[in-house]
Coordinates of C-alpha atoms and ligand atoms in Angstrom, one line a residue:
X1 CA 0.0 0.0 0.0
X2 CA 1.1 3.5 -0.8
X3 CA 1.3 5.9 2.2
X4 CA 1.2 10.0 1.8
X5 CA 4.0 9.9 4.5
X6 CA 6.7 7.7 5.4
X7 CA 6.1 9.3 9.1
X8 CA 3.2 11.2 10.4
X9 CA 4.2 13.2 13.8
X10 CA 1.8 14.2 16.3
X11 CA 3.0 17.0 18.0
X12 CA 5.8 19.7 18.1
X13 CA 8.0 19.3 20.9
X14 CA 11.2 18.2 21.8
X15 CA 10.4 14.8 21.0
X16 CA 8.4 15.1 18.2
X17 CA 10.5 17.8 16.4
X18 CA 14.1 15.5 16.9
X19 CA 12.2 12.6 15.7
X20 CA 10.6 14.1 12.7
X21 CA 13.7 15.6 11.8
X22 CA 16.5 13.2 12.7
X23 CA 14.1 10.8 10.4
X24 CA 13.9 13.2 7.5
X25 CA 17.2 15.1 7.8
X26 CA 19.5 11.8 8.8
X27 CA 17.2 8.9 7.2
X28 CA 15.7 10.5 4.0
X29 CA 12.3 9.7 5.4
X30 CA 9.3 11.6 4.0
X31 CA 7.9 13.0 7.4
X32 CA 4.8 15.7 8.2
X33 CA 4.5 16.8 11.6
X34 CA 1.4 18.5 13.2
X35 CA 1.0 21.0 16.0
X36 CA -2.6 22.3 17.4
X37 CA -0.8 25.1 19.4
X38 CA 2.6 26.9 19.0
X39 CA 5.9 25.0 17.9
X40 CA 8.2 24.1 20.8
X41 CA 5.8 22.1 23.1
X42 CA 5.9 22.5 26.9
X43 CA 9.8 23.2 27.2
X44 CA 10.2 25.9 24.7
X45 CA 6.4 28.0 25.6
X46 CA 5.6 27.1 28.9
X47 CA 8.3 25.3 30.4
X48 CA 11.7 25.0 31.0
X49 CA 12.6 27.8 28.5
X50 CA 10.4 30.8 30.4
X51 CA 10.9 29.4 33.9
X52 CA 15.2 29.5 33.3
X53 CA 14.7 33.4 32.3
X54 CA 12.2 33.8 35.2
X55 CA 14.8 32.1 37.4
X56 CA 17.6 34.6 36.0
X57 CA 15.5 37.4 36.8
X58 CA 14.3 36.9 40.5
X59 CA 18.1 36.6 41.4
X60 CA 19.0 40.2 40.9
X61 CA 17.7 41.3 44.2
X62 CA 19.9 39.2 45.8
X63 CA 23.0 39.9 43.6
X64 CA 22.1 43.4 44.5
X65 CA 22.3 42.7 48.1
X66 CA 25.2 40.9 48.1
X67 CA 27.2 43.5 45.8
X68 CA 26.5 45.8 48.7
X69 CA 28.4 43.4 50.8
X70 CA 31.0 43.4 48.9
X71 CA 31.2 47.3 48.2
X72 CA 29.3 48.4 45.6
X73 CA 26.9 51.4 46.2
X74 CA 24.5 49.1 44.4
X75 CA 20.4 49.8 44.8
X76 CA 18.0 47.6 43.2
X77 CA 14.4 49.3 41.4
X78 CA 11.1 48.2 41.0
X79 CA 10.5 45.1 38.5
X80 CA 8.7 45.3 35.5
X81 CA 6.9 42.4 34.7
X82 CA 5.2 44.4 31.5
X83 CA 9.2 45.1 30.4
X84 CA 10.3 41.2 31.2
X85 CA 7.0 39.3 29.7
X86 CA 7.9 41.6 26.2
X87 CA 11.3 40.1 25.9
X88 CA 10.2 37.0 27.2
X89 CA 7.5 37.2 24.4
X90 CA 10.0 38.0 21.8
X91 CA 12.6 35.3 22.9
X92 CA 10.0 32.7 22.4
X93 CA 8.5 33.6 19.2
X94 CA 12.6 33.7 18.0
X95 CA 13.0 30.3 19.7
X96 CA 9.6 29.3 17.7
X97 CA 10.8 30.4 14.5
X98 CA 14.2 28.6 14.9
X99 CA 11.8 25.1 15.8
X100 CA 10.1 25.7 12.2
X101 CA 13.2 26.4 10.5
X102 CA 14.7 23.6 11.2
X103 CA 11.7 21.2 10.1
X104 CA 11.7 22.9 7.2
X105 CA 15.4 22.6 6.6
X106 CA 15.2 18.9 7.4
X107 CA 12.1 19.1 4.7
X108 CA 9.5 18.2 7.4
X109 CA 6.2 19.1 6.1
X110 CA 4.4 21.2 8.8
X111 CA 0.2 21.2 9.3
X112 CA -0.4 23.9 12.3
X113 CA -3.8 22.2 13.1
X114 CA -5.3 19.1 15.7
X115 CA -4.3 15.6 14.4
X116 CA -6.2 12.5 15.5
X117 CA -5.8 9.1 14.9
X118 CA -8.1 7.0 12.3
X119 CA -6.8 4.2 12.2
X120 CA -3.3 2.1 12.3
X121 CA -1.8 4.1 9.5
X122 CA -4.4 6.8 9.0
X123 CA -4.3 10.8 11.0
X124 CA -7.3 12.7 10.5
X125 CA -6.9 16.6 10.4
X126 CA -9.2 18.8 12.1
X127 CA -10.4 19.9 8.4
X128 CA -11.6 16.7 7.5
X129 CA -8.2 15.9 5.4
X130 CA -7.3 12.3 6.1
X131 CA -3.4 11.2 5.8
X132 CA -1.4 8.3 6.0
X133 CA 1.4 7.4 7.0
X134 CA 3.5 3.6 7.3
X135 CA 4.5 4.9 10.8
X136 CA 2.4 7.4 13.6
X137 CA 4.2 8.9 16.1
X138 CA 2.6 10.4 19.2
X139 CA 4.6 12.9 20.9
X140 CA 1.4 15.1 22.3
X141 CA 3.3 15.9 25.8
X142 CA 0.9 16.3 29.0
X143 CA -0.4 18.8 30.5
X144 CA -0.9 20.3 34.0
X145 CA -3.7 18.4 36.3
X146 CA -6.4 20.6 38.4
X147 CA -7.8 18.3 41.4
X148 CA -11.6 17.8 40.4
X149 CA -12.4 20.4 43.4
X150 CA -10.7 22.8 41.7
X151 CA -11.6 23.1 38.1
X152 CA -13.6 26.0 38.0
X153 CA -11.8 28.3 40.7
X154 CA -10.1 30.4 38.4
X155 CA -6.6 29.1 39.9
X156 CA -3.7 29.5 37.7
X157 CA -1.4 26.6 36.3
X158 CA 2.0 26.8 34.8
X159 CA 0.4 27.3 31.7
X160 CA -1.0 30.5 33.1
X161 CA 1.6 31.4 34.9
X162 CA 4.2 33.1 32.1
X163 CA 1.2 35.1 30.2
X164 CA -0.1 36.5 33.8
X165 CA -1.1 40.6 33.2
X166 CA 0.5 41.6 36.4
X167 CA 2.6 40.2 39.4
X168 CA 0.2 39.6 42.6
X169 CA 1.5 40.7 45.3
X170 CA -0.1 37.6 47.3
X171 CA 0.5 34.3 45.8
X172 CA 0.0 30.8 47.1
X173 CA 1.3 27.7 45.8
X174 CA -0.2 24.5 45.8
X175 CA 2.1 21.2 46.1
X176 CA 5.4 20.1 46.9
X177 CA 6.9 18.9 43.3
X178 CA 9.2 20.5 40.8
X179 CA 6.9 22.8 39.7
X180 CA 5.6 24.2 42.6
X181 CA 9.0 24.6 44.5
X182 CA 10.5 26.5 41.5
X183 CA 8.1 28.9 41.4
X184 CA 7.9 29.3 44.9
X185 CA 11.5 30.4 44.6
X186 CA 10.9 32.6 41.3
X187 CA 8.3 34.5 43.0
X188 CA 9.8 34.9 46.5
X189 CA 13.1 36.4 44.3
X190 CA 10.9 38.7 42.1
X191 CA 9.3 40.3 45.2
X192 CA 6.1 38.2 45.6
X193 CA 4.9 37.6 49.3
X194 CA 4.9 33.8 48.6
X195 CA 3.2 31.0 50.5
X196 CA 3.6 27.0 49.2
X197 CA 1.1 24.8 50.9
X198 CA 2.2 21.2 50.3
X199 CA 0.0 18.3 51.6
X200 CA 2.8 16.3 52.5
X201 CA 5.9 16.4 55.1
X202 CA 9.0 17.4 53.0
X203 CA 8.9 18.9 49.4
X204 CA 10.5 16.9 46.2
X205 CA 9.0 13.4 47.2
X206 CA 11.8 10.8 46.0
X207 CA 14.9 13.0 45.7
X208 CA 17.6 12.2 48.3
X209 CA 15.9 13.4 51.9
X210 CA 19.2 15.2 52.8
X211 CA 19.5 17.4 50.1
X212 CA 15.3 18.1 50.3
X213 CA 15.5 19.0 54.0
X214 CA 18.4 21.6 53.1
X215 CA 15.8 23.1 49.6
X216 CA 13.5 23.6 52.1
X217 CA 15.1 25.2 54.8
X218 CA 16.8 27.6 52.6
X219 CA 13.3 28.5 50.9
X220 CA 12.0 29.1 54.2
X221 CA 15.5 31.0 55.3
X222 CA 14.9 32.9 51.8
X223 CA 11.3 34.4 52.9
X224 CA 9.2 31.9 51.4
X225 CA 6.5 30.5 53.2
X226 CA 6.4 26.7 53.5
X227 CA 3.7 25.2 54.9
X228 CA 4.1 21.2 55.2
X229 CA 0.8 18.8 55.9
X230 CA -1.2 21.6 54.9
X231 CA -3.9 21.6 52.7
X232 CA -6.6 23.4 51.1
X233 CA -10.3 23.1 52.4
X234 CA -12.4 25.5 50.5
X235 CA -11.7 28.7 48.5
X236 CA -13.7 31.7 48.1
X237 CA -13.0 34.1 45.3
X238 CA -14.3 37.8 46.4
X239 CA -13.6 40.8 44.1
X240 CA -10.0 40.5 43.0
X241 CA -9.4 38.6 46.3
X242 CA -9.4 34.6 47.4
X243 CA -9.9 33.6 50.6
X244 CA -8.7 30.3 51.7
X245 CA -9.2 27.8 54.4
X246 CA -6.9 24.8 55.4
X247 CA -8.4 21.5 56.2
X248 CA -6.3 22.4 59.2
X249 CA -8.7 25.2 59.6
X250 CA -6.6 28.3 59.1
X251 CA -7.3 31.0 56.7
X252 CA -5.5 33.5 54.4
X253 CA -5.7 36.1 51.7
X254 CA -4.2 35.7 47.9
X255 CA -4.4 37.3 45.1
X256 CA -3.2 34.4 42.9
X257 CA -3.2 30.7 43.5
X258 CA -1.1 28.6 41.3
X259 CA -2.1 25.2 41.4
X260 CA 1.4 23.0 41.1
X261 CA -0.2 19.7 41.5
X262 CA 1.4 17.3 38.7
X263 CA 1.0 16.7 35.4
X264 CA -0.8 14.2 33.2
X265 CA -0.6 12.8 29.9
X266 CA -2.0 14.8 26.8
X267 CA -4.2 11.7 25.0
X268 CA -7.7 12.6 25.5
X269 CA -9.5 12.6 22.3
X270 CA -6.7 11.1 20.5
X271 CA -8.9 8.2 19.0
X272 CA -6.4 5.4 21.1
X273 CA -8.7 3.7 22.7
X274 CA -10.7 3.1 19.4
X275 CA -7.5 1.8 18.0
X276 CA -7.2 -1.1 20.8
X277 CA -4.6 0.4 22.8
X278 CA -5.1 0.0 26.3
X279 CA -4.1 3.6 28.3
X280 CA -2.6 3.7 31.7
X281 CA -4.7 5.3 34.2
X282 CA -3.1 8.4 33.7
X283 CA -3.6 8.3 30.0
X284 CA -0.4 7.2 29.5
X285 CA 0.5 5.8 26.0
X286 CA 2.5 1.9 26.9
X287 CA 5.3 1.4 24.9
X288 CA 8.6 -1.0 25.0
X289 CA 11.9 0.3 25.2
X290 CA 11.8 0.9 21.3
X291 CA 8.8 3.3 22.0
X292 CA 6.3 0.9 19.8
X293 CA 2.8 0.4 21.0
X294 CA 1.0 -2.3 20.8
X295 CA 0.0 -1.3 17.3
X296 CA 3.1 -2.4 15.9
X297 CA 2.6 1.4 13.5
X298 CA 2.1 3.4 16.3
X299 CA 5.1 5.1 18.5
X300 CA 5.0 7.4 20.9
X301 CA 7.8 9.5 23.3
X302 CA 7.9 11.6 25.8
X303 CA 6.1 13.0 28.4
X304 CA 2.8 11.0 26.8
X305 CA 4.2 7.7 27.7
X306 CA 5.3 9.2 31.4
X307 CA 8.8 7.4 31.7
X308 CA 10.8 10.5 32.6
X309 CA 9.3 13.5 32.0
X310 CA 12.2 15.5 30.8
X311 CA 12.6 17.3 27.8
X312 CA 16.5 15.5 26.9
X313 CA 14.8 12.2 28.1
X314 CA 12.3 12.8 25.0
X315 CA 14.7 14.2 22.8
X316 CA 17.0 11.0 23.2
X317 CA 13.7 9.1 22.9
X318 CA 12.5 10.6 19.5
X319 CA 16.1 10.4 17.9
X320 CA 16.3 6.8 19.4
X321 CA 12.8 6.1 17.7
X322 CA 14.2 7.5 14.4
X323 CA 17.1 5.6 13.9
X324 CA 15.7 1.9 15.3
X325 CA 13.3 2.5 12.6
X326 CA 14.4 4.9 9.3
X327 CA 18.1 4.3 10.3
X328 CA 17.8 0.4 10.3
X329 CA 19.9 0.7 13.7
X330 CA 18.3 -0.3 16.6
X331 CA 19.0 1.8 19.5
X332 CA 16.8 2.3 22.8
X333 CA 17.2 5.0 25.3
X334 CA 18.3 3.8 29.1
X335 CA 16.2 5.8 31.6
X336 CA 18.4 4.4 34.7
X337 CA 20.9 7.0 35.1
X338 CA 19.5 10.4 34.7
X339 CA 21.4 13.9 35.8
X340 CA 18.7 16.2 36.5
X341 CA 18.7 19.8 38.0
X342 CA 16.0 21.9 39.6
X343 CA 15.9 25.2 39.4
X344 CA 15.1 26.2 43.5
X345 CA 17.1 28.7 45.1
X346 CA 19.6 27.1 45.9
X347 CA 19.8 24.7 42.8
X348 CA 19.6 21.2 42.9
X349 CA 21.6 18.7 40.6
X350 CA 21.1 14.8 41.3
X351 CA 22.4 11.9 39.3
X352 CA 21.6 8.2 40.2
X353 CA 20.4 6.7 43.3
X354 CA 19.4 8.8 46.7
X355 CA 21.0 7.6 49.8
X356 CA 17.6 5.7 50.8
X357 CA 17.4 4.2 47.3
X358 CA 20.7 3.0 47.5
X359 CA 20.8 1.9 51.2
X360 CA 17.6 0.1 50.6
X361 CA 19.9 -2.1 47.8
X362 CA 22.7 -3.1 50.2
X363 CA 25.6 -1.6 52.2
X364 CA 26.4 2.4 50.9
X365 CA 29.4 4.6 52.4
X366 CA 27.9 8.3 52.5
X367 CA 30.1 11.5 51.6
X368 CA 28.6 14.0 52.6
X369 CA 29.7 17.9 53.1
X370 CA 27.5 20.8 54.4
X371 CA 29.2 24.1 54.9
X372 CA 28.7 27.4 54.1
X373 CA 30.6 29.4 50.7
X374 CA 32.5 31.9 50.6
X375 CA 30.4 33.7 47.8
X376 CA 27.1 34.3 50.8
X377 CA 29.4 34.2 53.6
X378 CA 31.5 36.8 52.6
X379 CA 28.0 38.7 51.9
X380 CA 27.1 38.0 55.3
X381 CA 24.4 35.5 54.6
X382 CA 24.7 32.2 56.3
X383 CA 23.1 29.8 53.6
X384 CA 24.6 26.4 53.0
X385 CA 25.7 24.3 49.8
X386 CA 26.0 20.2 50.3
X387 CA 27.9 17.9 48.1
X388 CA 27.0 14.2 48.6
X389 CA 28.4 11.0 47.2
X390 CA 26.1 8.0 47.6
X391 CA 29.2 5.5 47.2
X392 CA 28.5 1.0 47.4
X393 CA 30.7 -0.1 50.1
X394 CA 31.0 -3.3 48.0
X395 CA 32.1 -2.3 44.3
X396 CA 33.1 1.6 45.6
X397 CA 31.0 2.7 42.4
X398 CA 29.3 5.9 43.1
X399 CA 25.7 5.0 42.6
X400 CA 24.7 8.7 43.0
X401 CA 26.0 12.3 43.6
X402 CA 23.6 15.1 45.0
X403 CA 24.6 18.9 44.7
X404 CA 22.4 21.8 46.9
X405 CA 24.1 25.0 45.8
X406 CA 24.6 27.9 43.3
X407 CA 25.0 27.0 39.3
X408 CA 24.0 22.8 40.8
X409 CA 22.9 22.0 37.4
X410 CA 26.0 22.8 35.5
X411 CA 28.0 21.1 38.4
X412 CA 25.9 17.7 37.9
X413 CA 26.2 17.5 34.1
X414 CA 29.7 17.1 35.0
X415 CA 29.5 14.8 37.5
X416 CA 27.0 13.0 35.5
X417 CA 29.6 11.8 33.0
X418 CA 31.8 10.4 35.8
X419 CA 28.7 8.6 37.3
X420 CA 27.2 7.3 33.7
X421 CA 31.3 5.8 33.5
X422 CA 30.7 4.0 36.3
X423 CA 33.2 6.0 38.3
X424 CA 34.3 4.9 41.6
X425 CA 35.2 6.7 44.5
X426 CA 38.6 6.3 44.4
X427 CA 38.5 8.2 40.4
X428 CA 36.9 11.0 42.5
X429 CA 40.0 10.8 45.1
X430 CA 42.6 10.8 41.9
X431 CA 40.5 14.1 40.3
X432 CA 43.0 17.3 41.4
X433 CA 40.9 19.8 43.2
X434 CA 39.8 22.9 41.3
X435 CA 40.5 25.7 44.0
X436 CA 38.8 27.6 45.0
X437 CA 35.3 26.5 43.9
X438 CA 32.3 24.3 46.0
X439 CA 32.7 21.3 43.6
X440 CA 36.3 20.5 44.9
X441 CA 34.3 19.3 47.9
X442 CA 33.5 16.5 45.4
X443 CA 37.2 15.5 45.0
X444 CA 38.2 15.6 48.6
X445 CA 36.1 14.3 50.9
X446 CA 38.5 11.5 52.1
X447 CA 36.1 10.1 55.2
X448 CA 32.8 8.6 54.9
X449 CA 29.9 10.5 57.1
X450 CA 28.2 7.2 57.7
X451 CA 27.8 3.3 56.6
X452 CA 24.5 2.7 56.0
X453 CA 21.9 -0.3 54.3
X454 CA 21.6 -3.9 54.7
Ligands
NDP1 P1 5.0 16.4 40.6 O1 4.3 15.2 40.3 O2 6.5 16.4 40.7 O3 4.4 17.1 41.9 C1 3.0 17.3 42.1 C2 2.8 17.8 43.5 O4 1.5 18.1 43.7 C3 3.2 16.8 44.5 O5 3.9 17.4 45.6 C4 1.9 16.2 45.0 O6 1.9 15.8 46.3 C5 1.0 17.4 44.8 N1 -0.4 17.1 44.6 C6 -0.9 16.2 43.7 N2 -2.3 16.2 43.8 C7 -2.6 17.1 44.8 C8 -3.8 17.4 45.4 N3 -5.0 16.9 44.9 N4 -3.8 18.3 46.4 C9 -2.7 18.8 46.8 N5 -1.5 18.5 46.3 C10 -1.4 17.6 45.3 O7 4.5 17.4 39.4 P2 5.0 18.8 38.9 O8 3.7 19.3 38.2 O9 5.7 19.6 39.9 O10 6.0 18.4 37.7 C11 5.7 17.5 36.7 C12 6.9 16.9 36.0 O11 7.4 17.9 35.2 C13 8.0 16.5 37.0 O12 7.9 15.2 37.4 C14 9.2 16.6 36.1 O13 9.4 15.4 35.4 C15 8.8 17.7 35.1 N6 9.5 19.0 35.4 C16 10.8 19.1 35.4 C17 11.5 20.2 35.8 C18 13.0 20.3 35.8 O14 13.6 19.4 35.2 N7 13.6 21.2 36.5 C19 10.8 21.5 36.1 C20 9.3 21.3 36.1 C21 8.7 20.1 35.8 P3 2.4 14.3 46.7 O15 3.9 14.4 46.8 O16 1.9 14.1 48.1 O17 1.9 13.3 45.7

């Protein structure tokens, strides 16, 4: 049978886009790729892209205070979120141009319209056109999840959050995850009285509990307010106002909630279920490590499928997807070891296991130094950075490294390498010291804090 396409894309994000083009560009594939809402997906137009500016600019009032520390007659202004959301608008309609530029390079065909599926090898447009294609592949993202209460409270989400009119001065944050703990610290840093009510008792569920404990202590030492086991019980919205009550029955004033609570699968009204393919409860696409369905035409990566839901994880997925099956290489993506960073103040960068993931596995040695550096001391501010190696007392692999401090995330792309070599402790101990910097901490810690796990 004779298709239109050799690949039909659903979606325009960093999955979809390296997939459509690595298969085009790389594989000579004839590839279309459709988008219902702006190019870029998630990471480019309401993720990671606006969130890393919106980190860069709530950390001049602190650079401001600190360069009085260290003698500059330095005085910090109003902010103007008017001024920052133009350049922030103009920075990602550049960034969505670049996206299209390159499909078109890569001779991608683009259709800026609603795809659904038809059947195994058929996409139906949302004007009636019907196309097919030997191979589908869904790369629709996910999308932020209201609690049922909740739907209709006018409550932002992080799609609201970067096309806001004006800054509250009142905001509360709902839930303990990425999300909400990076914008608590955005805000907090751009000025915002900022309260984070998280249901739980420590913030980042499933990162190493040292390096969450110190996150949440310096948010709270940095002015936000962090309110564990607490959540909401009703919410009234009066005027411009919103009144909430815990379920711990106290009350407070907002003028913005952001509702942080997780994020879900973008499949509704895909036609999947039609097709025979089973969702997960979440709406999650199944796949196998080749990111085939179980329509052998139909593929799908990133966030739909909910392995890891990070953009490099979907980019590696879609370009993995590409060559296993345009490339006649097959190639898989292995989610086990993943350096990761999140954007609080202070930074976090994390590679491989936590101590109570690796403790729980057998006998760890823990490295582990907390102290204050010399950047905020010398300021006068008493914040503290942590290294942490997470090191098997057996093999003396490190199974994971954990880094609380300034400029984290750069630091753990680095360490990642190490870690994804299957470094051991002892290659740490041989790495010279770069002096004077935090991550020579990682170098020399010569004893072991503790010995812990079966
Ligand atoms: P998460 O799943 O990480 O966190 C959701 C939070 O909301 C949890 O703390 C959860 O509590 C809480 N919650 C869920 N339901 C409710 C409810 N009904 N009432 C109150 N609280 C609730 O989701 P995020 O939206 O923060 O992030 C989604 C994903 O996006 C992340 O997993 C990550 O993969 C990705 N991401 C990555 C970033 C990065 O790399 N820096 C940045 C932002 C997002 P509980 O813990 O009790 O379940």
């Amino acid at each position: 049978m004779a298709f239109d396409y050799d690949l039909f894309v659903i979606g325009g994000g960093s999955g979809g886009v390296r997939a459509a083009r690595i298969a085009a560009a790389d594989h000579g594939a004839k590839v279309a790729l459709a988008e219902e809402y702006r190019m870029g997906g998630t990471c480019v137009i309401r993720g990671c892209v606006p969130k890393k500016l919106m980190v860069f600019a709530s950390g001049f009032p602190g650079a401001v205070a600190d360069a009085r520390a260290y003698g500059w007659d330095a005085q910090i202004g109003a902010f103007d979120w008017a001024a920052f959301r133009k350049s922030l608008d103009a920075e990602l309609n550049r960034l969505e141009a670049a996206y299209r530029a390159n499909l078109d390079r890569a001779g991608v065909e683009i259709f800026d319209t609603r795809a659904t599926l038809r059947d195994a090898h058929t996409v139906a447009l949302q004007d009636g056109r019907e196309i097919t294609a030997r191979h589908i592949l869904i790369a629709t993202g996910g999308a932020p999840v209201v609690p049922e209460l909740w739907r209709d409270s006018g409550c932002m989400t992080s799609n609201e959050v970067f096309v806001m009119e004006a800054l509250p001065e009142r905001l509360l944050i709902v839930g303990g995850g990425y999300i909400a703990s990076e914008f608590a610290c955005i805000f907090n840093g751009l000025g915002v009285k900022t309260t984070q009510f998280y249901r739980g008792a420590q913030i980042l569920r499933g990162f190493d509990e040292e390096a969450r404990a110190l996150i949440a202590s310096e948010m709270v030492a940095n002015g936000v307010d962090l309110q564990f086991g607490t959540d909401i019980a009703s919410m009234q919205r009066t005027g411009d106002e919103i009144s909430v009550t815990t379920r711990e029955g106290h009350a407070a004033r907002f003028d913005a909630v952001l509702l942080a609570t997780g994020r879900a699968p973008n499949t509704a009204g895909l036609g999947l279920e039609g097709l025979g393919i089973t969702l997960a409860a979440n709406g999650a696409i199944p796949v196998d490590r080749y990111s085939q369905s179980a329509i052998p035409s139909i593929f799908a990566v990133g966030d739909v499928t909910d392995r890891a839901n990070l953009t490099p994880v979907a980019i590696r997925e879609g370009h993995a997807f590409a060559d296993t099956v345009f490339g006649g290489t097959p190639r898989h993506f292995d989610h086990s070891l993943i350096p990761t960073a999140i954007f609080t103040q202070p930074e976090f960068g994390t590679v491989g296991l936590s101590e109570e993931e690796a403790s729980a596995r057998g006998p760890v040695r823990i490295y582990c130094a907390s102290f204050r550096p010399m950047h905020s001391l010398f300021a006068g501010r008493n914040s503290r950075s942590l290294m942490k190696l997470v090191v098997c007392d057996t093999t003396d692999r490190v199974l994971g490294c954990h880094v609380v401090a300034d400029h984290a995330g750069e630091m753990i792309q680095l360490a990642g390498v190490a870690v994804s070599m299957g470094a051991t402790k002892a290659d740490f101990d041989k790495t010279l010291a770069v002096h004077p910097t935090m991550a020579e901490e990682l170098v020399t810690m010569r004893t072991a804090t503790r010995i812990v796990g079966a």
